[in-house]
PDB file of C-alpha atoms in Angstrom:
ATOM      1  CA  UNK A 459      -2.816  17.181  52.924  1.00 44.00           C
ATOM      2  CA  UNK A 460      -0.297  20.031  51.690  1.00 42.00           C
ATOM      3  CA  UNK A 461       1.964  17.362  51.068  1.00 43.00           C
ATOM      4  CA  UNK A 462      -0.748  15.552  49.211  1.00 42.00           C
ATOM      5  CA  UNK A 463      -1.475  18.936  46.990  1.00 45.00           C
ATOM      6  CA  UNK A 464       2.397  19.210  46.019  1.00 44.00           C
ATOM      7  CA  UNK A 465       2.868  15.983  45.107  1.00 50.00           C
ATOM      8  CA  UNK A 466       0.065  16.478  42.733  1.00 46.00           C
ATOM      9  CA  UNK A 467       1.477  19.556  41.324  1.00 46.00           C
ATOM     10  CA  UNK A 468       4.594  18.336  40.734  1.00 51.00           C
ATOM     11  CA  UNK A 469       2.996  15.354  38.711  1.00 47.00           C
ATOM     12  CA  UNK A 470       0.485  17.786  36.722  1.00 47.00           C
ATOM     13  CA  UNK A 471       3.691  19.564  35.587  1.00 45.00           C
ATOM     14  CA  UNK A 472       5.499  16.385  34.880  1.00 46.00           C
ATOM     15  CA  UNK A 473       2.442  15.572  32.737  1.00 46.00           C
ATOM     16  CA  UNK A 474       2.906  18.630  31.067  1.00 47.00           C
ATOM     17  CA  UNK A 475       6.240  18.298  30.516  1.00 43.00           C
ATOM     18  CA  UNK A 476       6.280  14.192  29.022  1.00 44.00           C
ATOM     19  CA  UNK A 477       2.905  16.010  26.654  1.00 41.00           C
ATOM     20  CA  UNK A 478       5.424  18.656  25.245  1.00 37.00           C
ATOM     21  CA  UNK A 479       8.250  16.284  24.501  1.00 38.00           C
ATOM     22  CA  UNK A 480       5.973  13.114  23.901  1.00 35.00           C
ATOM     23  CA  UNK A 481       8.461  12.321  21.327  1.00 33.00           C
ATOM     24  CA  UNK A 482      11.537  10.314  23.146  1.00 32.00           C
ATOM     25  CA  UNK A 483      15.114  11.283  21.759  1.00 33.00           C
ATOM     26  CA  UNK A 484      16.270   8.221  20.014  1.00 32.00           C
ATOM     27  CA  UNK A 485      19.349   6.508  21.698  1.00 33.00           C
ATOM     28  CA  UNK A 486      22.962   6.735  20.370  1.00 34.00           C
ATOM     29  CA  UNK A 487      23.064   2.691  21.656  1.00 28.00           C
ATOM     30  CA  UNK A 488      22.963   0.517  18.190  1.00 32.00           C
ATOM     31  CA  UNK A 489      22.158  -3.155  19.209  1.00 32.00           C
ATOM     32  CA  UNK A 490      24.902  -5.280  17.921  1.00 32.00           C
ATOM     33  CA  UNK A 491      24.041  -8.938  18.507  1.00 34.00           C
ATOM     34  CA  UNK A 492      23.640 -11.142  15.743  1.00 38.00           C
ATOM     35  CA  UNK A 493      20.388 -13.149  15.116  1.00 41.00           C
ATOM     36  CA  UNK A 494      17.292 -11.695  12.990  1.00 46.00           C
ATOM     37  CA  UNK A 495      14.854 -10.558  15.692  1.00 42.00           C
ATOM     38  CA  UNK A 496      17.663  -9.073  18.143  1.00 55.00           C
ATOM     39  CA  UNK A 497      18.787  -7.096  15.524  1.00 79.00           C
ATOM     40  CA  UNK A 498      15.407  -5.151  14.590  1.00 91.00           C
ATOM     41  CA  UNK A 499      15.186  -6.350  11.011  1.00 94.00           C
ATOM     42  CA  UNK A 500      12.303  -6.561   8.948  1.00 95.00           C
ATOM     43  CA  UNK A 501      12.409  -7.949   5.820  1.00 95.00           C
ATOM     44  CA  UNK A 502      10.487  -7.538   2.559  1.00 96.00           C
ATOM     45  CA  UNK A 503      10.816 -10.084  -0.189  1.00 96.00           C
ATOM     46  CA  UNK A 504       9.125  -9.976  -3.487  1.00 96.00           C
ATOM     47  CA  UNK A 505       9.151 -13.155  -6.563  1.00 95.00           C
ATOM     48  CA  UNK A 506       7.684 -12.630  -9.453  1.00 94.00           C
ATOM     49  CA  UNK A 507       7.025 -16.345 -11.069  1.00 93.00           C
ATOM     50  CA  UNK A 508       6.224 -17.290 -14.495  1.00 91.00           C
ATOM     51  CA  UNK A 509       3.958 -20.185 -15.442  1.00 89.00           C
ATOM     52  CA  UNK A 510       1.661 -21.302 -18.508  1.00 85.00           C
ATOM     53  CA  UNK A 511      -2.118 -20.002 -18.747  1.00 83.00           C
ATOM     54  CA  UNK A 512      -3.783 -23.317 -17.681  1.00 84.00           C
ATOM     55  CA  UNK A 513      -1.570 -23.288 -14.637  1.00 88.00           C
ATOM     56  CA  UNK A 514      -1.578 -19.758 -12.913  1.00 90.00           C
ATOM     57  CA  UNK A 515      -5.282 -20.540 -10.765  1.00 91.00           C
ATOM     58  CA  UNK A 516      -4.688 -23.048  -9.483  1.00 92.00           C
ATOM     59  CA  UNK A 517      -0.907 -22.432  -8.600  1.00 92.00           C
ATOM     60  CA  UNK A 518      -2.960 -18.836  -7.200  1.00 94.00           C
ATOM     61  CA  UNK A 519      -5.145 -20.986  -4.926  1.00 94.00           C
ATOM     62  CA  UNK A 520      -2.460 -23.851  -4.023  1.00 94.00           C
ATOM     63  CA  UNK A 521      -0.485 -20.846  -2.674  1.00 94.00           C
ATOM     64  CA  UNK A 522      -3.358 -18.785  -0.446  1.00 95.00           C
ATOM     65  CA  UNK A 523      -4.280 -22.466   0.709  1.00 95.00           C
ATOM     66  CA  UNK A 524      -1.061 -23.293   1.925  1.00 95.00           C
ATOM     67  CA  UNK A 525      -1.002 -20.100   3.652  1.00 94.00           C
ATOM     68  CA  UNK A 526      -4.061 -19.968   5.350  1.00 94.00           C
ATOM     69  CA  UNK A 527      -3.459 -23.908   6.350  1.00 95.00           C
ATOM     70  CA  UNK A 528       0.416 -22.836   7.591  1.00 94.00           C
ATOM     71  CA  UNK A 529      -0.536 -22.236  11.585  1.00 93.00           C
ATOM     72  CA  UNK A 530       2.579 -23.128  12.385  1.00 94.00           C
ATOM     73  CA  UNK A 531       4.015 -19.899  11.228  1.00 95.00           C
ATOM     74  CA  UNK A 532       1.623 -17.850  11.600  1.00 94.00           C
ATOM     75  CA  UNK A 533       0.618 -17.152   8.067  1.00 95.00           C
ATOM     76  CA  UNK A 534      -1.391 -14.241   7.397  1.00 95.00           C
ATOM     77  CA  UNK A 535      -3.112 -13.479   4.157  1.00 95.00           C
ATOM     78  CA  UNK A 536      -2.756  -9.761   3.825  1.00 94.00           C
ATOM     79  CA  UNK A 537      -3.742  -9.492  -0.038  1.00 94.00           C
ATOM     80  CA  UNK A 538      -4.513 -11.801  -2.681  1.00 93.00           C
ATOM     81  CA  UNK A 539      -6.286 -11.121  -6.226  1.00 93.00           C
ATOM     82  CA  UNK A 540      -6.001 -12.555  -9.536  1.00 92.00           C
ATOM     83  CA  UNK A 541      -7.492 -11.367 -13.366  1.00 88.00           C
ATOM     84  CA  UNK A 542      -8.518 -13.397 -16.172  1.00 78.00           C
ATOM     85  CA  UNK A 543      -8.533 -10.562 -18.288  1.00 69.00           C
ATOM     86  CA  UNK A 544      -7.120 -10.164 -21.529  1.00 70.00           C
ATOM     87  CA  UNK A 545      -3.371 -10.922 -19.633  1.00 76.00           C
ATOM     88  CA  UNK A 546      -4.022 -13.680 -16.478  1.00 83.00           C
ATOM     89  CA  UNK A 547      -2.323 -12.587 -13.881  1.00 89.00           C
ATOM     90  CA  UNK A 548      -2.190 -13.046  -9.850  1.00 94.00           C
ATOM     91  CA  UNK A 549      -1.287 -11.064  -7.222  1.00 95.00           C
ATOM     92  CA  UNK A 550      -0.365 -12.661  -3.399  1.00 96.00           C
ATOM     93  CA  UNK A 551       0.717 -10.742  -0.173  1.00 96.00           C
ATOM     94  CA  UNK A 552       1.122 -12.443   2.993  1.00 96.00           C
ATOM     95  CA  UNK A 553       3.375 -12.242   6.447  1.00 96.00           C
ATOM     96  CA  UNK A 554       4.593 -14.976   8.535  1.00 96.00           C
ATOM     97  CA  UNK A 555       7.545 -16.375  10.139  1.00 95.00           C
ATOM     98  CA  UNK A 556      10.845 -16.956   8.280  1.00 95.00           C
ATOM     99  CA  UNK A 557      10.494 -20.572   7.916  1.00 95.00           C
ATOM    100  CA  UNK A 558       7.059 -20.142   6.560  1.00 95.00           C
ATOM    101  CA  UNK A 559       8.147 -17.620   4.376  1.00 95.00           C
ATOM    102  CA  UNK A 560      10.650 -20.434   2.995  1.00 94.00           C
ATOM    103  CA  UNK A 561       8.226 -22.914   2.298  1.00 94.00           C
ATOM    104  CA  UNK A 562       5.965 -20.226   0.431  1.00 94.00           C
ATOM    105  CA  UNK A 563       8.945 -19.728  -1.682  1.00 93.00           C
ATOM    106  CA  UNK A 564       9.864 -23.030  -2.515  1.00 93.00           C
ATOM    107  CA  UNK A 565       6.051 -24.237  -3.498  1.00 93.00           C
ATOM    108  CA  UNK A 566       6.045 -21.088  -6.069  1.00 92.00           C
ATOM    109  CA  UNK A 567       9.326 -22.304  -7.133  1.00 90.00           C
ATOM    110  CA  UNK A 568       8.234 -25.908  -7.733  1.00 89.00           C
ATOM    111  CA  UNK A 569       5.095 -24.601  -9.846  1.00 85.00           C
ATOM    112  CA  UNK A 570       6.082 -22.071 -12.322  1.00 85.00           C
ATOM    113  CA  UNK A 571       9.611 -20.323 -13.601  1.00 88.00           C
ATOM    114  CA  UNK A 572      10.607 -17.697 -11.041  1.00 91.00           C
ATOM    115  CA  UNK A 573      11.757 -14.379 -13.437  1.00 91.00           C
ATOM    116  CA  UNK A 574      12.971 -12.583 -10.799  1.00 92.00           C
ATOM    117  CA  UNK A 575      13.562 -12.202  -6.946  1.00 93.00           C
ATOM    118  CA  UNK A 576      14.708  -9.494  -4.515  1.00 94.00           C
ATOM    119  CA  UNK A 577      14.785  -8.738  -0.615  1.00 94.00           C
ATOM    120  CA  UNK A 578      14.581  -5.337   1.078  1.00 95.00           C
ATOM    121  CA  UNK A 579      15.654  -5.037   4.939  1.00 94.00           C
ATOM    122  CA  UNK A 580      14.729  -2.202   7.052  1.00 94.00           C
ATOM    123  CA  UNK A 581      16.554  -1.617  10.258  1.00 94.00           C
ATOM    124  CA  UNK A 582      14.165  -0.698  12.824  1.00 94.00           C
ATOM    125  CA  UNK A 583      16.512  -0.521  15.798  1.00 92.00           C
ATOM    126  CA  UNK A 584      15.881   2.858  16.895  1.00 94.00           C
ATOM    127  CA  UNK A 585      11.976   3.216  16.723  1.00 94.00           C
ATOM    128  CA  UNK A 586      11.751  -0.239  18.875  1.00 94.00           C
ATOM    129  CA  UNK A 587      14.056   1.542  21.454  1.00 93.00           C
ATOM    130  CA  UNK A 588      12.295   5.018  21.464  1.00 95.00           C
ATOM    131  CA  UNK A 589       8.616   2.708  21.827  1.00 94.00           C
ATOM    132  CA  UNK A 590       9.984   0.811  24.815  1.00 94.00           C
ATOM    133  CA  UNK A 591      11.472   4.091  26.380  1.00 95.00           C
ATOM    134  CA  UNK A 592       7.935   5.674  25.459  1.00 95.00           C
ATOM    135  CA  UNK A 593       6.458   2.835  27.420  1.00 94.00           C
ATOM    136  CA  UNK A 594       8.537   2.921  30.476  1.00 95.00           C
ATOM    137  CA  UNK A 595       8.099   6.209  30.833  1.00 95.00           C
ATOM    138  CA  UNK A 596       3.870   6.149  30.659  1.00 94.00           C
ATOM    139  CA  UNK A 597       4.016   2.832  33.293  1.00 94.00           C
ATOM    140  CA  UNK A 598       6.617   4.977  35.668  1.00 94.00           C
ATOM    141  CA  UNK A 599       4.034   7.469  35.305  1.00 92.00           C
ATOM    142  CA  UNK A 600       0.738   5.787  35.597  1.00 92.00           C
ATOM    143  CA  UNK A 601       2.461   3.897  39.140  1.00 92.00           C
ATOM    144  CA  UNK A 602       2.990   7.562  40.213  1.00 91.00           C
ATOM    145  CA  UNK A 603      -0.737   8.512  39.621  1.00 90.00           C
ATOM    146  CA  UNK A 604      -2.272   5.213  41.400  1.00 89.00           C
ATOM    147  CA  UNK A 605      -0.084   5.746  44.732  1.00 89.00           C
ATOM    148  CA  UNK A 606      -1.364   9.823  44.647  1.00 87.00           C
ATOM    149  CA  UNK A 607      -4.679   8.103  44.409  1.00 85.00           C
ATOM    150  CA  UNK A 608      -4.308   5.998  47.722  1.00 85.00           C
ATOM    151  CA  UNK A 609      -3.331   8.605  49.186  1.00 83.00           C
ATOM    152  CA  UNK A 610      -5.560  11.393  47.999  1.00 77.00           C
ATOM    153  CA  UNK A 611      -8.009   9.829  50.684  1.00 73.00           C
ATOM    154  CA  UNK A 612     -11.470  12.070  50.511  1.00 74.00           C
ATOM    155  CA  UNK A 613     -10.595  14.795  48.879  1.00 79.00           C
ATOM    156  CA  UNK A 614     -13.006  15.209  45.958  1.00 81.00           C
ATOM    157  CA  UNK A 615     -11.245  17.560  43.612  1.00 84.00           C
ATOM    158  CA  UNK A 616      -7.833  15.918  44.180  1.00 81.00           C
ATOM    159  CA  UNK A 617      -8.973  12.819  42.766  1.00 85.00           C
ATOM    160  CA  UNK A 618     -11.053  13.837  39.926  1.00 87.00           C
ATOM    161  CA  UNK A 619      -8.070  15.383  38.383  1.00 88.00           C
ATOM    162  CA  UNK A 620      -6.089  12.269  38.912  1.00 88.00           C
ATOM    163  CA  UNK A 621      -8.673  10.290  37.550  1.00 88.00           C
ATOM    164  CA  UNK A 622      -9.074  12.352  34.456  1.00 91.00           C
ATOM    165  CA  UNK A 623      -4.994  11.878  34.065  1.00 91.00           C
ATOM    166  CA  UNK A 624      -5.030   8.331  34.540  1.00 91.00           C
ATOM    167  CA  UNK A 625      -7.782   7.934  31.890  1.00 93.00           C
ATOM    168  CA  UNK A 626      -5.255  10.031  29.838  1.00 93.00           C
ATOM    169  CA  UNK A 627      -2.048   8.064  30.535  1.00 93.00           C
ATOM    170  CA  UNK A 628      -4.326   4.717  29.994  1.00 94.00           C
ATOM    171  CA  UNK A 629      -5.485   5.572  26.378  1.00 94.00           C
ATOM    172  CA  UNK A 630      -1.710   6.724  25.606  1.00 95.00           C
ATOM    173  CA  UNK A 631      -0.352   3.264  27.292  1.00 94.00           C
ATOM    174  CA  UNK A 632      -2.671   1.597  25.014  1.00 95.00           C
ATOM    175  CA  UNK A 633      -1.948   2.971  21.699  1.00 95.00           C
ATOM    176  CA  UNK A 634       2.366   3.140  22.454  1.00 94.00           C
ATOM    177  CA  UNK A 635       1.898  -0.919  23.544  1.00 95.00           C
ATOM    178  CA  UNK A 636      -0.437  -1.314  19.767  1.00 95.00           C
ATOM    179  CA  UNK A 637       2.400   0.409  18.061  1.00 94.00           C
ATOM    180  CA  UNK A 638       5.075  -1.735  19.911  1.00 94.00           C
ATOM    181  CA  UNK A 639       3.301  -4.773  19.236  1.00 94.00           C
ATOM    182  CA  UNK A 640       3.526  -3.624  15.380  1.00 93.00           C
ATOM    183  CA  UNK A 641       6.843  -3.495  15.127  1.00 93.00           C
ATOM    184  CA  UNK A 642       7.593  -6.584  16.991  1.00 94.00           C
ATOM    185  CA  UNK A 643       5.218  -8.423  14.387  1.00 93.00           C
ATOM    186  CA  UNK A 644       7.197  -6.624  11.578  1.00 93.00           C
ATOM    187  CA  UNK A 645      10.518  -7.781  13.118  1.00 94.00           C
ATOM    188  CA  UNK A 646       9.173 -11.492  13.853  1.00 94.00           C
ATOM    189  CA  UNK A 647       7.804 -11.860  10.784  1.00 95.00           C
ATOM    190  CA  UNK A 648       8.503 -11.499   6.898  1.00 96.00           C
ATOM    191  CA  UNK A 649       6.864  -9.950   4.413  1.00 96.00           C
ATOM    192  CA  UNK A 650       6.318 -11.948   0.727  1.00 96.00           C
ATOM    193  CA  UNK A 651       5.003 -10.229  -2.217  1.00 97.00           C
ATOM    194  CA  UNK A 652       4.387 -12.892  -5.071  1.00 96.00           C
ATOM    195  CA  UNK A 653       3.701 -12.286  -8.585  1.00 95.00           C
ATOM    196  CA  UNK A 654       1.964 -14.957 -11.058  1.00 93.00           C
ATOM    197  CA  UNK A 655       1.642 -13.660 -14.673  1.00 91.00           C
ATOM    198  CA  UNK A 656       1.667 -15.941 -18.268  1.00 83.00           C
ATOM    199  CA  UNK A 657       3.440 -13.304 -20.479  1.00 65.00           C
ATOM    200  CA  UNK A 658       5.870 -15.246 -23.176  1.00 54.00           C
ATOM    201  CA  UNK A 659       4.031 -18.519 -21.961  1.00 51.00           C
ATOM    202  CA  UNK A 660       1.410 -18.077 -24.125  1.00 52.00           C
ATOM    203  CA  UNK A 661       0.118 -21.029 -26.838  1.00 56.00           C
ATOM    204  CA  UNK A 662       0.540 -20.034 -30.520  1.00 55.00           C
ATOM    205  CA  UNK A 663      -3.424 -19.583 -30.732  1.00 55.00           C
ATOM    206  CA  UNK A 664      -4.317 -17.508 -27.858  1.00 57.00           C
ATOM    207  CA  UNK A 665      -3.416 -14.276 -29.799  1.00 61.00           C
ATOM    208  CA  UNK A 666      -5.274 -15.502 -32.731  1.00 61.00           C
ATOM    209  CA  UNK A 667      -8.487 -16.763 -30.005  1.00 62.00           C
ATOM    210  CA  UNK A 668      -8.398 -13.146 -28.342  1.00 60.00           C
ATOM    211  CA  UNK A 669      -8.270 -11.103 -31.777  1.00 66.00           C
ATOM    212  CA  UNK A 670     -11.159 -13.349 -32.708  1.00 64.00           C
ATOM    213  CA  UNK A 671     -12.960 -12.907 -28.945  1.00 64.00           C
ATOM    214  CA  UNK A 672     -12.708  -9.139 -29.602  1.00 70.00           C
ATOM    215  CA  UNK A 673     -13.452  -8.800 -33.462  1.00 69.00           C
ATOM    216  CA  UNK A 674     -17.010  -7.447 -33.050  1.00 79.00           C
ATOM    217  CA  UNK A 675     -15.732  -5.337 -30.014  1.00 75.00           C
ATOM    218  CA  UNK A 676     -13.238  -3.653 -32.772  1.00 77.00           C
ATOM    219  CA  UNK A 677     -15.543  -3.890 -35.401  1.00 77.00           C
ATOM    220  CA  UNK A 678     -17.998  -1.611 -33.926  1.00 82.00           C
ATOM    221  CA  UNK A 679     -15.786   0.412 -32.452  1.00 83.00           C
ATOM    222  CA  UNK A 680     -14.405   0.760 -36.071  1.00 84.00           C
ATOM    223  CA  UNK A 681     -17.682   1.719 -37.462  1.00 83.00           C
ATOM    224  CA  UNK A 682     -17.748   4.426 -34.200  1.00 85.00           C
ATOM    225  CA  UNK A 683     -14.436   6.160 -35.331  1.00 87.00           C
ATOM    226  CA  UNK A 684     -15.372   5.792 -38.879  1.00 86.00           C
ATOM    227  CA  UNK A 685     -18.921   7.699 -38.235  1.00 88.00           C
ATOM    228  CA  UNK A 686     -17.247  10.434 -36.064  1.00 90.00           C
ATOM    229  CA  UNK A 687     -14.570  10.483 -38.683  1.00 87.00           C
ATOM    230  CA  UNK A 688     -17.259  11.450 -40.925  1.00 85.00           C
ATOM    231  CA  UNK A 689     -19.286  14.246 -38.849  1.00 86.00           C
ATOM    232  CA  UNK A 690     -16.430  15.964 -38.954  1.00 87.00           C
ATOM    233  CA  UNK A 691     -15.549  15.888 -42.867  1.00 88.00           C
ATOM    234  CA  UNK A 692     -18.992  16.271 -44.007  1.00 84.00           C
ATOM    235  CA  UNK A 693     -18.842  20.033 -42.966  1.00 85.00           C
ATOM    236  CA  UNK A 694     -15.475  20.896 -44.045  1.00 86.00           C
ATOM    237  CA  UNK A 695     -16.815  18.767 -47.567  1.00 82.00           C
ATOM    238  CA  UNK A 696     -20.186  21.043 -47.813  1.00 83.00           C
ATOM    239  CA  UNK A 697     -17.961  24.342 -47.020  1.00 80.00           C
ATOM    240  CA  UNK A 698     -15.369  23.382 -50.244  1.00 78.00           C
ATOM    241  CA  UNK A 699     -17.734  22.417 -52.662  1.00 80.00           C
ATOM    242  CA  UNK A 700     -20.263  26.050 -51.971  1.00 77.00           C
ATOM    243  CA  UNK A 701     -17.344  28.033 -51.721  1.00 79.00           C
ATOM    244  CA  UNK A 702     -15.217  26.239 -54.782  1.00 76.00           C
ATOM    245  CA  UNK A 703     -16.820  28.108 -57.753  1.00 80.00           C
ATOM    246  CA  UNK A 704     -17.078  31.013 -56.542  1.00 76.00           C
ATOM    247  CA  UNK A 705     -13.073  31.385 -55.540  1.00 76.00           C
ATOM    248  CA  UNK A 706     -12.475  29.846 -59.032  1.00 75.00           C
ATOM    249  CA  UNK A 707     -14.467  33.092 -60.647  1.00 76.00           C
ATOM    250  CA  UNK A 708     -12.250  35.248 -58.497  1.00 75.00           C
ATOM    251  CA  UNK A 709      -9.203  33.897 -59.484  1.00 76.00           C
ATOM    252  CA  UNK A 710      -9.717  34.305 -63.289  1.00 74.00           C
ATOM    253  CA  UNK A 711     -10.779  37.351 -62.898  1.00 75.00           C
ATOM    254  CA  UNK A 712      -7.527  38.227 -61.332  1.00 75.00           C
ATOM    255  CA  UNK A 713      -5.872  36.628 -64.134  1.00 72.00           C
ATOM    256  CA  UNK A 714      -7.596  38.204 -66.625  1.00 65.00           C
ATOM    257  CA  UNK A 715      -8.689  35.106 -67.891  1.00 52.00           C
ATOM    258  CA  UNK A 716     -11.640  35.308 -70.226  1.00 54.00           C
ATOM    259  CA  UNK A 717     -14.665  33.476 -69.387  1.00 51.00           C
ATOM    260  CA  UNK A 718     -15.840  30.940 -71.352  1.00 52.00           C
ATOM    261  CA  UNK A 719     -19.393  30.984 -72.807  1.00 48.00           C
TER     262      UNK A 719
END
């Protein structure tokens, strides 16, 4: 049993230790092999598309259909929204695999103008390796903590306190194995940001039709200004004309100037 009670201490203080320096140094290895996926990439591409009025909703909802129909890849709809405001325009966000992410790109491509078109890459070599060393390390661990537990036998206290770290090292296993999975998804997958706006597509009368959608808008808020315009005057107008005479009797008398009868 005393060998029982070390082995236990020397875990607790291994525990202690992994809690203090949770945070694994990051490796000086740099993975080298070629392939997207192998080398921890994860890319970000954004389009922003042009197209005429008439055509951005339904080139909006040909796009989040195609997603949401693309199993295949794995196409996720992370964002989508689209105004019909005073500019139409349409926002999409989704993830999937690369091929996906190539047919997404074509089918805006094939429906409007694309204006402009960029990809960012962000190498996330190091926190993959520093998650899988995190979860080595908590599985090493957690194997440790299930043999003491065999062998704790009946002794009461011994195994409450292993249970109680077990539940510990379970909940941190969890959460480093969520955040792995993240990062594989980010690597396996691409992110597409695409824009759908009308601006210089416009028709010769949809300036004139919005002016005319909006004149009783402006017009009252003309009237609003004008009126608040005029609260402000009227005192500065009252003040000048009491005041007026009297500063034009000072100033002849000042002058000298006779008054006339």
């Amino acid at each position: 049993m005393k060998k029982v009670y070390i082995c236990l201490f020397g875990l607790l203080l291994l525990a202690g230790c992994g809690k203090a320096n949770r945070s694994v140094q990051p490796s000086d290895t740099r993975v080298a092999t070629e392939g997207k996926g192998q080398d921890y990439l994860a890319y970000e591409h954004n389009v922003d598309v042009m197209a005429g009025e008439a055509q951005i909703r339904p080139l909006y909802e040909k796009v989040v259909a195609a997603c949401k129909a693309d199993t295949e890849n794995g196409c996720l709809l992370l964002d989508s929204s689209i105004d019909s405001g005073r500019y139409v325009h349409a926002r999409i966000s989704m993830r999937a695999k690369p091929a996906g992410i190539k047919k997404m790109m074509a089918l805006v491509g094939s429906e409007g103008e694309i204006t402009s078109q960029g990809t960012k890459v962000e190498d996330l070599g190091r926190p993959v390796l520093d998650s899988k060393k995190r979860l080595e390390m908590l599985k090493q661990y957690q194997a440790q903590l299930q043999d003491l537990e065999k062998r704790s036998g009946t002794n009461v206290d011994t195994l409450i306190k292993v249970s109680k770290e077990l539940a510990t090292v379970q909940v941190e296993l969890e959460q480093a194995t969520a955040a792995n999975a993240l990062l594989m998804q980010r690597i396996d997958t691409d992110l597409l940001n695409v824009g759908i706006s009308a601006e210089g597509k416009q028709s010769f009368w949809t300036p004139v039709k919005r002016a005319l959608g909006n004149f009783t808008d402006n017009l009252s808020e003309g009237v609003a200004n004008a009126i608040t315009a005029m609260a402000y005057i009227l005192p500065w107008l009252i003040a000048f004309v009491l005041l007026f005479p009297l500063g034009r009797k000072g100033w002849r008398r000042l002058k000298g100037v006779p008054r006339k009868d």
